[in-house]
Short mmCIF file of C-alpha atoms in Angstrom, two decimals:
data_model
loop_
_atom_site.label_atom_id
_atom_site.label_comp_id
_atom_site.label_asym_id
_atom_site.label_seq_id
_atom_site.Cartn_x
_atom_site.Cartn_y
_atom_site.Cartn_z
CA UNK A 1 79.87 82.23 87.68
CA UNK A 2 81.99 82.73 90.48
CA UNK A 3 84.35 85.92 91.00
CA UNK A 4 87.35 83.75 91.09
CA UNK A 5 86.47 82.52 87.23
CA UNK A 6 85.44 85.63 86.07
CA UNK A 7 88.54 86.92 86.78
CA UNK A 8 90.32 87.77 83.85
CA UNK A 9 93.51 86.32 83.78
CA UNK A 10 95.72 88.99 81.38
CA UNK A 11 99.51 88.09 80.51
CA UNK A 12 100.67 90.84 83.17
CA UNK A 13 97.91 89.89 85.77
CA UNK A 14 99.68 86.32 85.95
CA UNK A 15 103.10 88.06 86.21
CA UNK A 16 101.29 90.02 89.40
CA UNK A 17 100.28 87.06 90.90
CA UNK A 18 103.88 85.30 90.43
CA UNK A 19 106.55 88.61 89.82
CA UNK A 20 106.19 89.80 93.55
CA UNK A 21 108.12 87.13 94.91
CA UNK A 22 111.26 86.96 92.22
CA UNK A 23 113.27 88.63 89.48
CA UNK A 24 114.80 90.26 92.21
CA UNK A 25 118.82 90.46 91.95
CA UNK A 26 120.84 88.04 93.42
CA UNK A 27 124.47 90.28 92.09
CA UNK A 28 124.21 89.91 88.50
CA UNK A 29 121.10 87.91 88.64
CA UNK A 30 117.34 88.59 89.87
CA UNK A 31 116.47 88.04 93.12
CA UNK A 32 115.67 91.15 94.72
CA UNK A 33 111.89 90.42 94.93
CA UNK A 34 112.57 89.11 98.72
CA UNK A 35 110.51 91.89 99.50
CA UNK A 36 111.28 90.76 102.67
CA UNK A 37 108.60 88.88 104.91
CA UNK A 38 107.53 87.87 108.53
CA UNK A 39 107.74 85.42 111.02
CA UNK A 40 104.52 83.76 111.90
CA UNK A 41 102.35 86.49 113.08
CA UNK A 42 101.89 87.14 117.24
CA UNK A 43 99.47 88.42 119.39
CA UNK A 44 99.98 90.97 121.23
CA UNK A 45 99.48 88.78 124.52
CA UNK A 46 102.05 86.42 123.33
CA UNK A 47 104.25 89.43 122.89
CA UNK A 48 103.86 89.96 126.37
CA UNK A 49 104.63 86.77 127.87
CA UNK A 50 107.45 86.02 125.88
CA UNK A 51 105.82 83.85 123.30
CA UNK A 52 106.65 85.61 120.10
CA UNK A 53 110.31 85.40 119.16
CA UNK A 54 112.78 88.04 120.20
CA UNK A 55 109.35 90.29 121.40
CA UNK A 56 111.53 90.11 124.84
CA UNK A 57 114.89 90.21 123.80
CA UNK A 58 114.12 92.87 120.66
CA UNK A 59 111.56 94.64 121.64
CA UNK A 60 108.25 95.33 119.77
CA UNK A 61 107.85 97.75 116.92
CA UNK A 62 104.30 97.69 116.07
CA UNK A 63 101.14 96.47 117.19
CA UNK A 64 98.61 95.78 114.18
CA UNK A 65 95.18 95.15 115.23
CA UNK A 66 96.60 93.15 118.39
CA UNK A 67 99.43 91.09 116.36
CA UNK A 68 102.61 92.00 117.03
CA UNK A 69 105.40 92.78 114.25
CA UNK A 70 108.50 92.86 116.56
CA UNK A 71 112.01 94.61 116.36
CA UNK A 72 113.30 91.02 115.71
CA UNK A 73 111.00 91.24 112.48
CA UNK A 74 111.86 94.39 111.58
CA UNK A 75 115.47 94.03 112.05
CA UNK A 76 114.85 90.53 109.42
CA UNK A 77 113.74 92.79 106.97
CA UNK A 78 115.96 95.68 107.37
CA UNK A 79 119.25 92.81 106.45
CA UNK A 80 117.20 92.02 103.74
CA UNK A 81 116.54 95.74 102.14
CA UNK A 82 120.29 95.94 102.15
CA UNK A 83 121.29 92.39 100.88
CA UNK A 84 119.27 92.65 97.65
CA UNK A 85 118.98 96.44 97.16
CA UNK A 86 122.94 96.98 97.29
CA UNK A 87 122.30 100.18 100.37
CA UNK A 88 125.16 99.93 102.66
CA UNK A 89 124.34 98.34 105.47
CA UNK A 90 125.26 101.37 107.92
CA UNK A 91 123.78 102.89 111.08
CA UNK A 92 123.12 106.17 109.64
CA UNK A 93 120.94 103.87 106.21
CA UNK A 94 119.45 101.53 109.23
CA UNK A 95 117.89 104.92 110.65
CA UNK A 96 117.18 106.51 107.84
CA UNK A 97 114.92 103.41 106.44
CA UNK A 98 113.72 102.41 109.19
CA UNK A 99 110.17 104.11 109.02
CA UNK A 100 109.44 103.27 105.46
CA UNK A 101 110.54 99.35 105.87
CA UNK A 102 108.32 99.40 109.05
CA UNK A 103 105.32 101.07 107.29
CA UNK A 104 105.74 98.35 104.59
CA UNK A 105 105.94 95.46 107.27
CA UNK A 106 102.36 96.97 108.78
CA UNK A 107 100.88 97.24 105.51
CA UNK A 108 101.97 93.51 104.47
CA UNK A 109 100.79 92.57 108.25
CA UNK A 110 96.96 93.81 107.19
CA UNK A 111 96.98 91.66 104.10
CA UNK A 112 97.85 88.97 105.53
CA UNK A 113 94.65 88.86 108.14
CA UNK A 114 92.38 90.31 105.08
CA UNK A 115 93.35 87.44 103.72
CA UNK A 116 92.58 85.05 106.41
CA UNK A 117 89.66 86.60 107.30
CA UNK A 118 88.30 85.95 103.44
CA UNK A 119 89.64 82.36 103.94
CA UNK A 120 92.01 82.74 100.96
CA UNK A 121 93.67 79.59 100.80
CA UNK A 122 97.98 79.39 99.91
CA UNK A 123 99.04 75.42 99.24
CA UNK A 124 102.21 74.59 99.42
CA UNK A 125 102.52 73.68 95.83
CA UNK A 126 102.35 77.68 95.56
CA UNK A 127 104.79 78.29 97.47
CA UNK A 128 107.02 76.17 96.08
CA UNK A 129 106.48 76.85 92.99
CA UNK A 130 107.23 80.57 93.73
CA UNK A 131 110.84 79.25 95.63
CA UNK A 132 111.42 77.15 91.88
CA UNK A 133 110.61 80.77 89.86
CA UNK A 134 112.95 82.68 92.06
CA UNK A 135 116.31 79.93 91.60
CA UNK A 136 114.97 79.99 87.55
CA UNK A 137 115.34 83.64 87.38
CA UNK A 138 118.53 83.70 89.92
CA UNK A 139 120.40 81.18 87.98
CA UNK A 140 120.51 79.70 91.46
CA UNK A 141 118.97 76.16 93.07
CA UNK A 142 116.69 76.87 95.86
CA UNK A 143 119.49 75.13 97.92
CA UNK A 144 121.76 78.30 96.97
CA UNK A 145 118.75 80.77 97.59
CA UNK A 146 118.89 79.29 101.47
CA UNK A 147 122.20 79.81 101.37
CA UNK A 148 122.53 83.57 100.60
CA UNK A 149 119.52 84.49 103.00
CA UNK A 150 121.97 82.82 105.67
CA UNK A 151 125.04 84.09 104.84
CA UNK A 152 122.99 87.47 105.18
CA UNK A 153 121.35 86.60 108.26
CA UNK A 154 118.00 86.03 106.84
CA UNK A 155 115.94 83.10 107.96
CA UNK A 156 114.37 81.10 104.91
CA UNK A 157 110.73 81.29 106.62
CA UNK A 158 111.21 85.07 106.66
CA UNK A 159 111.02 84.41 102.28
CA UNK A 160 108.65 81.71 103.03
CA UNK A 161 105.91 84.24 105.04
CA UNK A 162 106.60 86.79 102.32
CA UNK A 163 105.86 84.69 99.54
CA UNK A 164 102.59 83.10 101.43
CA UNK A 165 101.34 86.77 101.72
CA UNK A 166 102.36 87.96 98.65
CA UNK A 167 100.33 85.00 96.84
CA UNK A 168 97.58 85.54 99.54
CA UNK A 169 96.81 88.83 98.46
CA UNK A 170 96.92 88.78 94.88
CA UNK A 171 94.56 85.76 94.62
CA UNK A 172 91.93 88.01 97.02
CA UNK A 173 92.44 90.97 94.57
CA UNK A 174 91.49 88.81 91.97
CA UNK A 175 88.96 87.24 93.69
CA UNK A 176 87.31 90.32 94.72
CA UNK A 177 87.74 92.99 92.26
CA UNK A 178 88.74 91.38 88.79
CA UNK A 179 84.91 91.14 87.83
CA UNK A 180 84.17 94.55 88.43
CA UNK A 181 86.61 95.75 86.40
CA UNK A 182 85.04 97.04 82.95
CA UNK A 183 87.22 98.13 80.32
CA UNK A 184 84.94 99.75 77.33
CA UNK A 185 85.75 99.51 73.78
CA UNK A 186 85.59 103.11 73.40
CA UNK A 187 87.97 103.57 76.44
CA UNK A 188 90.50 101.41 74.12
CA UNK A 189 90.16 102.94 70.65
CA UNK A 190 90.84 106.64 72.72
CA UNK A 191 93.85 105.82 74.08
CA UNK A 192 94.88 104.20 70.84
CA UNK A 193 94.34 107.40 68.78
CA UNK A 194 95.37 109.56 71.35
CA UNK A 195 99.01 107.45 70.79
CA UNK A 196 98.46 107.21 66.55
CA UNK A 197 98.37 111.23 66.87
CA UNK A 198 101.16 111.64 69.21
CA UNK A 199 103.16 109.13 67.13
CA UNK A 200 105.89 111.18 65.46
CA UNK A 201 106.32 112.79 69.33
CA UNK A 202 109.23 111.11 71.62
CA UNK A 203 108.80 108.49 74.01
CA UNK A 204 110.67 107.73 76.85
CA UNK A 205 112.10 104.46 78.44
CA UNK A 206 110.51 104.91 82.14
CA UNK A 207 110.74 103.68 85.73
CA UNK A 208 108.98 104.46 88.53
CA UNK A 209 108.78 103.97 92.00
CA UNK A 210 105.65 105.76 93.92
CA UNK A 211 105.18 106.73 97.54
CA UNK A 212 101.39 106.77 98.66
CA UNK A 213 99.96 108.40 101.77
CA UNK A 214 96.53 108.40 103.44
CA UNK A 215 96.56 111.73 105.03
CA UNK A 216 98.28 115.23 104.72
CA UNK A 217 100.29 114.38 108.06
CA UNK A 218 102.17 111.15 106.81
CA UNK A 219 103.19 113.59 103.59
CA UNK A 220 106.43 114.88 105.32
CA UNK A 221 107.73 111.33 106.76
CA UNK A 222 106.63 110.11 102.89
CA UNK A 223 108.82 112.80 101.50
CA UNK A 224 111.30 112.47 103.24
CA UNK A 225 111.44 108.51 102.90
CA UNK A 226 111.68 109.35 98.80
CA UNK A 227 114.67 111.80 99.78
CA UNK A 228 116.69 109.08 101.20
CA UNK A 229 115.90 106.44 98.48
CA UNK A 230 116.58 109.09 95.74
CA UNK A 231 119.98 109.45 97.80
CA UNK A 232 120.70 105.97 97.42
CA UNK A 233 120.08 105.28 94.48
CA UNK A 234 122.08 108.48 93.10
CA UNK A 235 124.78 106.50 95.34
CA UNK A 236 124.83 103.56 93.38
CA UNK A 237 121.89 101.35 94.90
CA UNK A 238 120.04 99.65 91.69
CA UNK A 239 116.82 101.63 90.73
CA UNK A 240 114.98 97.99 90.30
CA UNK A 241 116.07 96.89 93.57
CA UNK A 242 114.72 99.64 95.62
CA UNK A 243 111.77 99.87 93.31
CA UNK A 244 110.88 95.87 94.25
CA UNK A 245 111.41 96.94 97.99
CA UNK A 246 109.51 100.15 98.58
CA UNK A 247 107.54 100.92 95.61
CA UNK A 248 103.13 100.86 96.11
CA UNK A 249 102.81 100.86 92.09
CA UNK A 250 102.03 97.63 90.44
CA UNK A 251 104.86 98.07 88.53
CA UNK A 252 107.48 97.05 91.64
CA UNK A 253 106.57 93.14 90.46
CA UNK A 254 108.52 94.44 87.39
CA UNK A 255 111.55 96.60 89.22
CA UNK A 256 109.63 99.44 88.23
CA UNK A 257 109.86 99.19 85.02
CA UNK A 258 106.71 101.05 82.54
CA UNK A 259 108.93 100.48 79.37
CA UNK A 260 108.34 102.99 76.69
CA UNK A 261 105.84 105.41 77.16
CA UNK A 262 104.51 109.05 75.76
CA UNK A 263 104.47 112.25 77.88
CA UNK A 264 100.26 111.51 77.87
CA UNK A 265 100.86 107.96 79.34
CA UNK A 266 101.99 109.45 82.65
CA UNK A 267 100.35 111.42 85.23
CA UNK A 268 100.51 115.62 84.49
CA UNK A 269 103.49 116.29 87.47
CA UNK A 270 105.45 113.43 85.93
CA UNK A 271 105.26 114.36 82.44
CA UNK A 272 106.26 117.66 83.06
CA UNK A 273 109.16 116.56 84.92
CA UNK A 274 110.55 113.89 82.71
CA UNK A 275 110.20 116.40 78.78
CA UNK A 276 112.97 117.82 80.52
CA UNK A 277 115.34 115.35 82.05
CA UNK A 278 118.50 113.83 80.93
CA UNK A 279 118.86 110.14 79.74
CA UNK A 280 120.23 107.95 82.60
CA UNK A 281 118.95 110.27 85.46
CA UNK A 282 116.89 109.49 88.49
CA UNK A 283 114.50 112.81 89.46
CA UNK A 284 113.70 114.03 93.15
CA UNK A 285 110.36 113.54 94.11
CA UNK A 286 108.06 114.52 92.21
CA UNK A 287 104.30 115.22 93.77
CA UNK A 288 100.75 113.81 92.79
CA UNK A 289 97.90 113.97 94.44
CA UNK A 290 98.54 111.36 96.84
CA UNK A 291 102.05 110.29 96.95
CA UNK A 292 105.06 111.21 96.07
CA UNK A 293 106.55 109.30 92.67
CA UNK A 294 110.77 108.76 91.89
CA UNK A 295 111.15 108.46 88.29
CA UNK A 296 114.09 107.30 86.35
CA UNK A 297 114.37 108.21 82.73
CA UNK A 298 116.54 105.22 81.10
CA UNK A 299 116.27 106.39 77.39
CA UNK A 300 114.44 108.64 75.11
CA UNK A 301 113.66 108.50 71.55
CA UNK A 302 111.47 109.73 68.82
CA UNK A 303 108.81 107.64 66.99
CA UNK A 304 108.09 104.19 66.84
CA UNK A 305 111.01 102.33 65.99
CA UNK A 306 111.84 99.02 67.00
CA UNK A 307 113.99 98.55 70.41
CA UNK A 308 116.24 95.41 70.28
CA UNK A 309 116.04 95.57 74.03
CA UNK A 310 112.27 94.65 73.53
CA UNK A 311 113.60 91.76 71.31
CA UNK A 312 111.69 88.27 72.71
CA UNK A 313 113.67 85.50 73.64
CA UNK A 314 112.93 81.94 74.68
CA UNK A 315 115.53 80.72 76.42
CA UNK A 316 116.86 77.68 78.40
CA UNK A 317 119.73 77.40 80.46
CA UNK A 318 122.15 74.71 80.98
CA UNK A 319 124.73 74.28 83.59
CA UNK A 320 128.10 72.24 84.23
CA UNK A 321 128.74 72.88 87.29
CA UNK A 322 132.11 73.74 88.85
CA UNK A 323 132.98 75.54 92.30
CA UNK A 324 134.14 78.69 92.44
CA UNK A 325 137.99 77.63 93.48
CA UNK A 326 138.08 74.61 90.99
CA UNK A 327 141.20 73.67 89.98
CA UNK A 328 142.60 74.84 85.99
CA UNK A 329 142.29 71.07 84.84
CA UNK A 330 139.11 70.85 85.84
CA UNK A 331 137.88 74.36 84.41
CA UNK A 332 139.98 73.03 81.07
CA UNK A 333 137.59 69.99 81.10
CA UNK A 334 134.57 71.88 81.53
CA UNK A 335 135.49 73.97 78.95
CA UNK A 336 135.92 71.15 76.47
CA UNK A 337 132.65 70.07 77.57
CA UNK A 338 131.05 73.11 76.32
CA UNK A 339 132.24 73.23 73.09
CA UNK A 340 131.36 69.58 72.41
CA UNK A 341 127.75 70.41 73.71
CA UNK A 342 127.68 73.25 71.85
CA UNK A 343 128.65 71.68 67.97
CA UNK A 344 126.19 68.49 69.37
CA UNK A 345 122.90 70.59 69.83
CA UNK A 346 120.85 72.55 67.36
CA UNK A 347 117.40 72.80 69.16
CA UNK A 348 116.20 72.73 73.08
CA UNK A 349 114.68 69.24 72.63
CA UNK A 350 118.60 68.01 71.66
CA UNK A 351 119.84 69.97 74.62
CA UNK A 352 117.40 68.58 77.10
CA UNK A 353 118.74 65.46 75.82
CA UNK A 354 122.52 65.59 75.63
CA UNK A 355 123.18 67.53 78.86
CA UNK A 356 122.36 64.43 80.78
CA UNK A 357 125.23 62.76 79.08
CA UNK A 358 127.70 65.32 81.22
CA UNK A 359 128.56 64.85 84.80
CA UNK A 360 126.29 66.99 87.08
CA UNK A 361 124.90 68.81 83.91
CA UNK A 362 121.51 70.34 84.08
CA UNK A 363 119.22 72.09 81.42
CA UNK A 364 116.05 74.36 83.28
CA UNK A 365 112.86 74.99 82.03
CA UNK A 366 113.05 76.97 78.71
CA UNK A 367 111.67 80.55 80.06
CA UNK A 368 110.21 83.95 77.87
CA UNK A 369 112.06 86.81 78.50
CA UNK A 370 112.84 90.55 76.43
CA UNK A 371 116.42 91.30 75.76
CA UNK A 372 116.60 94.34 78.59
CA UNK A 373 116.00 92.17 81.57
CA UNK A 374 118.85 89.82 80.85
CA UNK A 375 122.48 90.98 82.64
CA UNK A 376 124.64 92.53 79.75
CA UNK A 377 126.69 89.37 79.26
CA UNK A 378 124.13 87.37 79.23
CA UNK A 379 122.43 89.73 76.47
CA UNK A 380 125.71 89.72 74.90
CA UNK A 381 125.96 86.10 75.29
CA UNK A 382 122.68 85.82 72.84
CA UNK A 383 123.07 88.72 70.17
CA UNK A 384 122.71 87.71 66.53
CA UNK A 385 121.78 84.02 67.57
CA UNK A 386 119.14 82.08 66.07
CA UNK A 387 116.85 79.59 66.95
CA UNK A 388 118.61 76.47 68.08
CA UNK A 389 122.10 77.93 68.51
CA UNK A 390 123.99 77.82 71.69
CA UNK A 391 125.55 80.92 73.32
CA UNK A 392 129.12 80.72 74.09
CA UNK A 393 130.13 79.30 77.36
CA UNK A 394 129.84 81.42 80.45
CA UNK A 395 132.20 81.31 83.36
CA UNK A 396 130.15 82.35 86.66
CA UNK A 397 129.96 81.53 90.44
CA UNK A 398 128.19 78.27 89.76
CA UNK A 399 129.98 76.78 87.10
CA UNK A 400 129.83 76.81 82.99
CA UNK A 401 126.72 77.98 81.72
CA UNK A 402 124.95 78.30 78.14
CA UNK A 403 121.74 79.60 76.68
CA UNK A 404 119.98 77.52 74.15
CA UNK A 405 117.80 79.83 71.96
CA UNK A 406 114.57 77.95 71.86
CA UNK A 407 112.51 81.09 70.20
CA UNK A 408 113.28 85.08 68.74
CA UNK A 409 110.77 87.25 68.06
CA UNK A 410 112.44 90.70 67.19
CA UNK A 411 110.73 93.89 68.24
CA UNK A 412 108.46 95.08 65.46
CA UNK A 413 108.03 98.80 66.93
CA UNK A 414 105.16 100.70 66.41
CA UNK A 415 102.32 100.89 68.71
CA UNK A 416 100.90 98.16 70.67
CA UNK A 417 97.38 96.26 70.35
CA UNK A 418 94.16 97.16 70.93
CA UNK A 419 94.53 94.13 73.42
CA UNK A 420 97.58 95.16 75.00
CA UNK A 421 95.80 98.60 75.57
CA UNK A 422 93.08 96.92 76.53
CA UNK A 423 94.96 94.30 79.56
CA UNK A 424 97.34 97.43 80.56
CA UNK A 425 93.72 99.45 81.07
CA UNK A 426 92.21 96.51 83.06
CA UNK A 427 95.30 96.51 85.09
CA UNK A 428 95.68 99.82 86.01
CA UNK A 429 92.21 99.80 87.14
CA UNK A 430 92.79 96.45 89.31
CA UNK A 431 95.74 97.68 91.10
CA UNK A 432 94.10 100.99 91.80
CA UNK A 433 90.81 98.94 93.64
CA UNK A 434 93.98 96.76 95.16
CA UNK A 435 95.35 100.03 96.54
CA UNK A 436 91.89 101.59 97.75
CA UNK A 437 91.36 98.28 99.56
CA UNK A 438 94.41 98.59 101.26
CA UNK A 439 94.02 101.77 102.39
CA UNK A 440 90.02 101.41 103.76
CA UNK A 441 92.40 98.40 105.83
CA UNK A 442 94.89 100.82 107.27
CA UNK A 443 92.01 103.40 107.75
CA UNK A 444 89.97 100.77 109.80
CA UNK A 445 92.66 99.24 111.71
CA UNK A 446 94.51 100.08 114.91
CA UNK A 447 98.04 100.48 114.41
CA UNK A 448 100.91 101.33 117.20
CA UNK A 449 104.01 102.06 116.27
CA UNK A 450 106.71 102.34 118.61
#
């Protein structure tokens, strides 16, 4: 049996092999998982005769094992950070991120030629598949996903390279670590008592966003890089969104997001920190053993009880679309529209069907998704529906949309599995190979930075 079979393909593992490159937000919406990207990687000899866009004309701002990552690739990413993330895009926030988005560019620039060197193929069916998830979870086309990287001075190939890597590197992790990962019985049933004894103490609605360093004199620059998110995001900048840009934990796929947890779920510094902070507050950084982690506290509350913003949805969206400056007859009409969908359908199959009878009307792929990541509206949208109702009609950028419940499943409470102990074990254990693997690669390569 091959690694690549024997990997063991867990819920969440699938979401780490697709969740890097979307759910990030697009406004309202989810598309701040442009975790940025690069132009075709350059050698530096190209870089020296002029081969490598804008190495002449930009500069160069890091040499990685004789590729270049210029300024011109750096500057890409930097418009990026701030479209998505919501940081002003200032002189004093282009200075002040500068190291951390460059540090992240170097590290992305040694999985990518990991990944060629193990001959880890990417089709193109990947990639656009990845494009397709991203305009699902936007509420966009892929057309409109062009659009807003242009408006913000992104190239689409910039997405394209990010997306190619992204995909790249999860498939070697797989490939290379998934069967030696061993998750014991025994290790299962302990953490599951350990939570059946601790189950009258509170828990705490967690996100995270960790720092890592290799040696005790990147600790200061790392440090300091967490004091200037920490600023931000106190600011007004959306936890999620930096957490999909900067964060090293497996968890940036997801914004950040850990869900509920107990006190013994987290590492000892963290814990300690977050018994004592206030719902809706973001801490400073907080110190492990080799990083530095941000943690936001969302909620906190005692027991077990069900969450409705774990409630399970299965939803599809339709669209008629209208322009943003559309006349009031034609918004009228629209609106009509909606209401005659709406009293036609009673199940996704009858919605497939009759949107197709509207002009320009469009129903996408029914999708799985819990109550908290939807925008409030949308989440308002949906409350106390059933299975086969239709939301009421939304007005938005893109026209009149609707969510057809195709499938509820409210949140039971209580504590999870033995298998989803058992997958969130495996996981934690892949992602910390994934990150020792990354840093033997920056150990053994040789990095300039200038």
């Amino acid at each position: 049996m091959t690694k690549e079979i024997a990997v063991r393909e867990t819920p969440a593992f699938r979401r780490g092999v697709a969740m890097p490159f979307f759910a990030r937000i697009f406004g309202l919406a989810c598309l701040v998982i442009l975790t940025g990207g690069l132009p075709r990687a350059a050698s530096a000899q190209e870089a020296a005769t002029g081969a490598s866009r804008g190495s002449l004309s930009q500069g160069i701002a890091a040499v990685v094992n004789d590729e270049v990552i210029s300024s011109y690739d750096l500057n890409q990413r930097i418009k990026l950070v701030f479209a998505s993330s919501g940081i002003p895009d200032t002189q004093e926030n282009r200075d002040r991120i500068r190291p951390q988005v460059l540090r992240n560019l170097v590290d992305e620039r040694l999985k990518e030629q990991e990944a060629k060197r193990l001959k880890i193929d990417v089709s193109e069916d990947d990639i656009n598949g990845a494009f397709e998830r991203i305009a699902s979870r936007s509420n966009m086309t892929v057309d409109q996903i062009g659009k807003f990287l242009k408006d913000n001075g992104v190239e689409k190939s910039t997405l394209t390279q990010q997306l190619r890597t992204d995909i790249a590197w999860n498939k070697l992790v797989g490939q290379q670590f998934g069967a030696l990962v061993s998750v014991s019985d025994g290790e299962v049933q302990e953490v599951l008592q350990r939570l059946r004894d601790e189950s009258d103490s509170p828990s705490y609605d967690v996100g995270e966003i960790l720092l890592t360093f290799d040696n005790p004199s990147q600790e200061a620059e790392v440090r300091g890089g967490a004091e200037k998110l920490i600023e931000q995001i106190r600011k007004g900048a959306p936890f999620q969104a930096v957490a999909r840009q900067f964060s090293q934990s497996a968890s940036a796929a997801s914004g950040g997001d850990i869900g509920w947890v107990r006190a013994s779920q987290l590492p000892a510094p963290v814990a300690d920190v977050v018994k004592d902070m206030p719902s809706g507050t973001v801490s400073d950084p907080i110190r492990t053993r080799n990083g530095y982690y941000i943690i936001q506290l969302r909620a906190m509350r005692r027991g077990s009880g069900a969450d409705p913003l774990n409630d399970q949805y299965v939803l599809m969206r339709v669209l008629l679309p209208l322009t943003p400056d559309a006349a009031p007859r034609f918004v009228a009409q629209r609106a009509r529209e909606a209401e005659a969908f709406r009293s036609s359908v009673d199940s996704c199959e009858a919605a497939q069907k009759k949107i197709n009878a509207y002009v320009g009307g469009t129903a996408d792929k029914p999708r799985t998704v819990l109550a908290g990541q939807l925008e409030p509206r949308m989440r308002k949208a949906i409350s106390g529906l059933e299975t086969g109702d239709v939301s009421e009609p939304i007005r938005s950028n893109v026209g009149v949309e609707m969510l057809v419940v195709c499938g509820y499943k409210p949140d039971e409470g209580g504590l999870p599995t033995a298998e989803q102990i058992d997958n969130n074990l495996y996981e934690q254990q892949l992602s910390m190979m994934a990150r020792r693997h990354l840093r033997d690669l920056r150990r053994d390569a040789v990095v300039v930075m200038r």
